[in-house]
Coordinates of C-alpha atoms in Angstrom, one line a residue:
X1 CA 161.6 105.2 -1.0
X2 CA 162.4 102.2 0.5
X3 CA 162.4 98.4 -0.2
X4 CA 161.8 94.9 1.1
X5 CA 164.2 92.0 0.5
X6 CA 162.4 89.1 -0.3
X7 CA 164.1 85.7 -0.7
X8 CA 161.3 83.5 -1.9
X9 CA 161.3 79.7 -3.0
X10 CA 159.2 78.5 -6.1
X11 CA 158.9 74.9 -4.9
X12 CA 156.7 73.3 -7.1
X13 CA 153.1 73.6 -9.1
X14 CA 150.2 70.7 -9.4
X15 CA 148.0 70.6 -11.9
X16 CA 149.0 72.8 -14.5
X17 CA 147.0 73.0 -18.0
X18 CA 147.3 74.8 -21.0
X19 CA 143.4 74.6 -21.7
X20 CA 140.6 71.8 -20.0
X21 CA 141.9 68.9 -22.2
X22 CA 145.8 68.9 -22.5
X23 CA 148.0 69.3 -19.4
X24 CA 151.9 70.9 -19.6
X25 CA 154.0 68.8 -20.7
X26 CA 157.3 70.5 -20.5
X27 CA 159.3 73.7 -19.9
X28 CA 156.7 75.2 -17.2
X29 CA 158.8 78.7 -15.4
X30 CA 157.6 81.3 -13.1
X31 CA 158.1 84.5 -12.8
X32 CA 157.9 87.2 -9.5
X33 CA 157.3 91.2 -10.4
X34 CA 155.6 93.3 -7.6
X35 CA 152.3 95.0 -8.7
X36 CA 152.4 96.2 -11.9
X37 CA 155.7 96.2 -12.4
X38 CA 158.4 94.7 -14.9
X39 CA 159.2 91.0 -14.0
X40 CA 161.9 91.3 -10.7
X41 CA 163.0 87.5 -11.4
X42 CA 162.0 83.9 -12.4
X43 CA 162.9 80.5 -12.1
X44 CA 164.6 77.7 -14.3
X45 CA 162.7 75.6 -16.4
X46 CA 161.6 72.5 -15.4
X47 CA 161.8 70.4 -18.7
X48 CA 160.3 66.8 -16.9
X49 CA 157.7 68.0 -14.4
X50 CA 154.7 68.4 -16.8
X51 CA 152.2 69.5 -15.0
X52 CA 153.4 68.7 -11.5
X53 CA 156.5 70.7 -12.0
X54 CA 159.3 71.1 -9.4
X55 CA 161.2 73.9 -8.9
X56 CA 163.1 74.6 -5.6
X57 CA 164.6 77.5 -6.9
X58 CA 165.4 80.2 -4.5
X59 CA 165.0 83.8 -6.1
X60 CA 166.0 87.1 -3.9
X61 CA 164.4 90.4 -4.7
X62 CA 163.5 93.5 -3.7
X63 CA 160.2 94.9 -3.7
X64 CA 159.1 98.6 -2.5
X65 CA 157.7 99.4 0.6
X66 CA 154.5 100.6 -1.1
X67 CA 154.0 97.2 -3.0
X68 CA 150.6 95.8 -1.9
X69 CA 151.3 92.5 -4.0
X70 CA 153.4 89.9 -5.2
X71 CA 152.1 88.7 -8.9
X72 CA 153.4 85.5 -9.2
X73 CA 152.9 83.6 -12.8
X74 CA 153.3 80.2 -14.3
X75 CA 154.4 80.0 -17.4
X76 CA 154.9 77.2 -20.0
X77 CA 157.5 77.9 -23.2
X78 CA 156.0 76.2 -26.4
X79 CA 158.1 75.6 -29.6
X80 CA 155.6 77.5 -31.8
X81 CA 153.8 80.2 -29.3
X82 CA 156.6 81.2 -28.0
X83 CA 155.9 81.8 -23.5
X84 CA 152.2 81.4 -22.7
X85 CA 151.0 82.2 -19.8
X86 CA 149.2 78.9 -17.8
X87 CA 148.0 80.6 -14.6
X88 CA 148.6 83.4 -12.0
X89 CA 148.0 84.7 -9.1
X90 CA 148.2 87.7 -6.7
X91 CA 149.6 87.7 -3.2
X92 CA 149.1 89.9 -0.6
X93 CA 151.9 91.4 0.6
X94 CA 150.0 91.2 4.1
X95 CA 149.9 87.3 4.1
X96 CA 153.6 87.4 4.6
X97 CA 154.5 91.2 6.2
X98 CA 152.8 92.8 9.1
X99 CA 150.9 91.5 12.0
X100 CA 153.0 89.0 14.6
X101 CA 155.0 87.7 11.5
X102 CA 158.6 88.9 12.7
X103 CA 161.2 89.8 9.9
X104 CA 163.2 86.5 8.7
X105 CA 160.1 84.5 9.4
X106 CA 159.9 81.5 6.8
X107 CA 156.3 81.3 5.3
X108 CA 155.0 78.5 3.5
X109 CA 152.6 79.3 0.9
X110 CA 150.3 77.8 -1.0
X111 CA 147.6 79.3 -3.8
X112 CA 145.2 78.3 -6.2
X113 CA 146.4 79.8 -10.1
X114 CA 144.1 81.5 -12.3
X115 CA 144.5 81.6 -15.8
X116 CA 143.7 84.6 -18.3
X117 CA 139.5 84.3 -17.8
X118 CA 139.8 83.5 -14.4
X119 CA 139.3 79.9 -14.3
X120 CA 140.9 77.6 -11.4
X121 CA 144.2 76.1 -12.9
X122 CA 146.4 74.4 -10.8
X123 CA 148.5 75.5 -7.6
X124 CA 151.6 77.5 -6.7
X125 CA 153.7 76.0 -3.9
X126 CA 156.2 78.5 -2.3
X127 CA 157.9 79.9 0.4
X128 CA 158.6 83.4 1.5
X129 CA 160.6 85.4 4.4
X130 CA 161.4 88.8 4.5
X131 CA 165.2 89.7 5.1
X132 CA 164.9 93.0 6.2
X133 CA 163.4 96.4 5.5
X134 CA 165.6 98.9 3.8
X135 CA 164.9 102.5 4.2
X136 CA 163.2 102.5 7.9
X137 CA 166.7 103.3 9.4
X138 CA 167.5 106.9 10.2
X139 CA 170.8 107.5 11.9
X140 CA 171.3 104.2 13.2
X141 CA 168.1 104.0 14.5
X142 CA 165.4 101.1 13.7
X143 CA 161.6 102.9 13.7
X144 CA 159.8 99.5 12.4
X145 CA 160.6 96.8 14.8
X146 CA 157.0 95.8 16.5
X147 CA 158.1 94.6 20.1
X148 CA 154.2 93.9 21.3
X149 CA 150.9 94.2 20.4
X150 CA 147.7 93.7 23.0
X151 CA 144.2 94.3 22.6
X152 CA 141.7 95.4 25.0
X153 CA 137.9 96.3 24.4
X154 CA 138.9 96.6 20.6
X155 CA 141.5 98.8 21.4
X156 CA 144.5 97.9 20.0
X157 CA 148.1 99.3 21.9
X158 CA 150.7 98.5 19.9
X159 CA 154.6 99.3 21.6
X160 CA 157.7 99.8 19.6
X161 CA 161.5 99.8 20.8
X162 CA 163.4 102.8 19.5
X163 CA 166.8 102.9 20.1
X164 CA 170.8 102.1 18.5
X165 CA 171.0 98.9 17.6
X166 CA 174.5 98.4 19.3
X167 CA 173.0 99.5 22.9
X168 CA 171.0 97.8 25.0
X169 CA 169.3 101.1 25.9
X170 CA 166.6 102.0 24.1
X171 CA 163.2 104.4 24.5
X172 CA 159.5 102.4 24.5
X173 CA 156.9 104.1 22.5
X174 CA 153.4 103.3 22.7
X175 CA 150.3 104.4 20.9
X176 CA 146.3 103.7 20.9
X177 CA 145.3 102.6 17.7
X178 CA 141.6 102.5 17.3

């Protein structure tokens, strides 16, 4: 199985509440895990931001090819509760992988939180860019790079350059996709 490498930036949250009358104070963090797995990484916590925390911490990880999203969390560490959860949210790996979006393209993201019953709370600020795919290369050879995509009548041609990545020769494939 392979992997993506991710480096994503948490760069800051608005809004953030720990229930309709009192906002976060302090000591807000996020985490990153892909699907359902265990949490890949998380950030520092901001101890001054209350609920317009800031961030800018730059996390790397890697996340397999099957993952079809990125669970991204807020959470807020309390003296007495221990780490509550303040709101959440799950990203598509599509909005940032696939379609004209080359590999080491920087995306800026922005998404509304949910917290645990599904009410709006606050918003996520970050940036992601894939590094590269691991696993697609078979003997020096790169099977995943889309080279161009056209479309005509709803029929959708999409090309792909095979070849050694230390030649300039290479072998054009090209396949209806309907």
């Amino acid at each position: 199985m392979g992997s993506r490498a991710l480096e994503i930036t948490i760069i800051s949250g608005e809004g953030l509440r720990l229930s309709r009358s009192k906002r976060v104070e302090k000591n807000a963090f996020v985490t990153v895990s892909a699907d359902q797995t265990q949490i890949l990484a998380s950030t520092r916590m901001d101890v001054d931001g209350g609920s317009y925390p800031t961030w800018n911490d730059k996390i790397f990880v890697d996340i397999p090819i099957q993952s079809r999203f990125l669970i991204v969390e807020v959470q807020c560490k309390s003296k007495y509760n221990g780490d509550r959860v303040v709101g959440g949210v799950r990203i598509p790996v599509k909005d940032f992988v696939g379609g004209f979006t080359p590999t080491n393209y920087l995306n800026f993201l922005s998404y509304r939180l949910r917290d645990r019953k599904g009410e709006k709370n606050g918003i996520i600020n970050i940036s992601i860019k894939v590094n590269s795919t691991k696993g697609d290369h078979v003997d020096g050879f790169n099977y995943s790079q889309p080279w161009l995509t056209a479309s005509y009548n709803n029929q959708i041609a999409a090309t792909t350059i095979v070849g050694n990545k230390d030649s300039n020769n290479g072998i054009v494939t090209g396949f209806p996709v309907w």
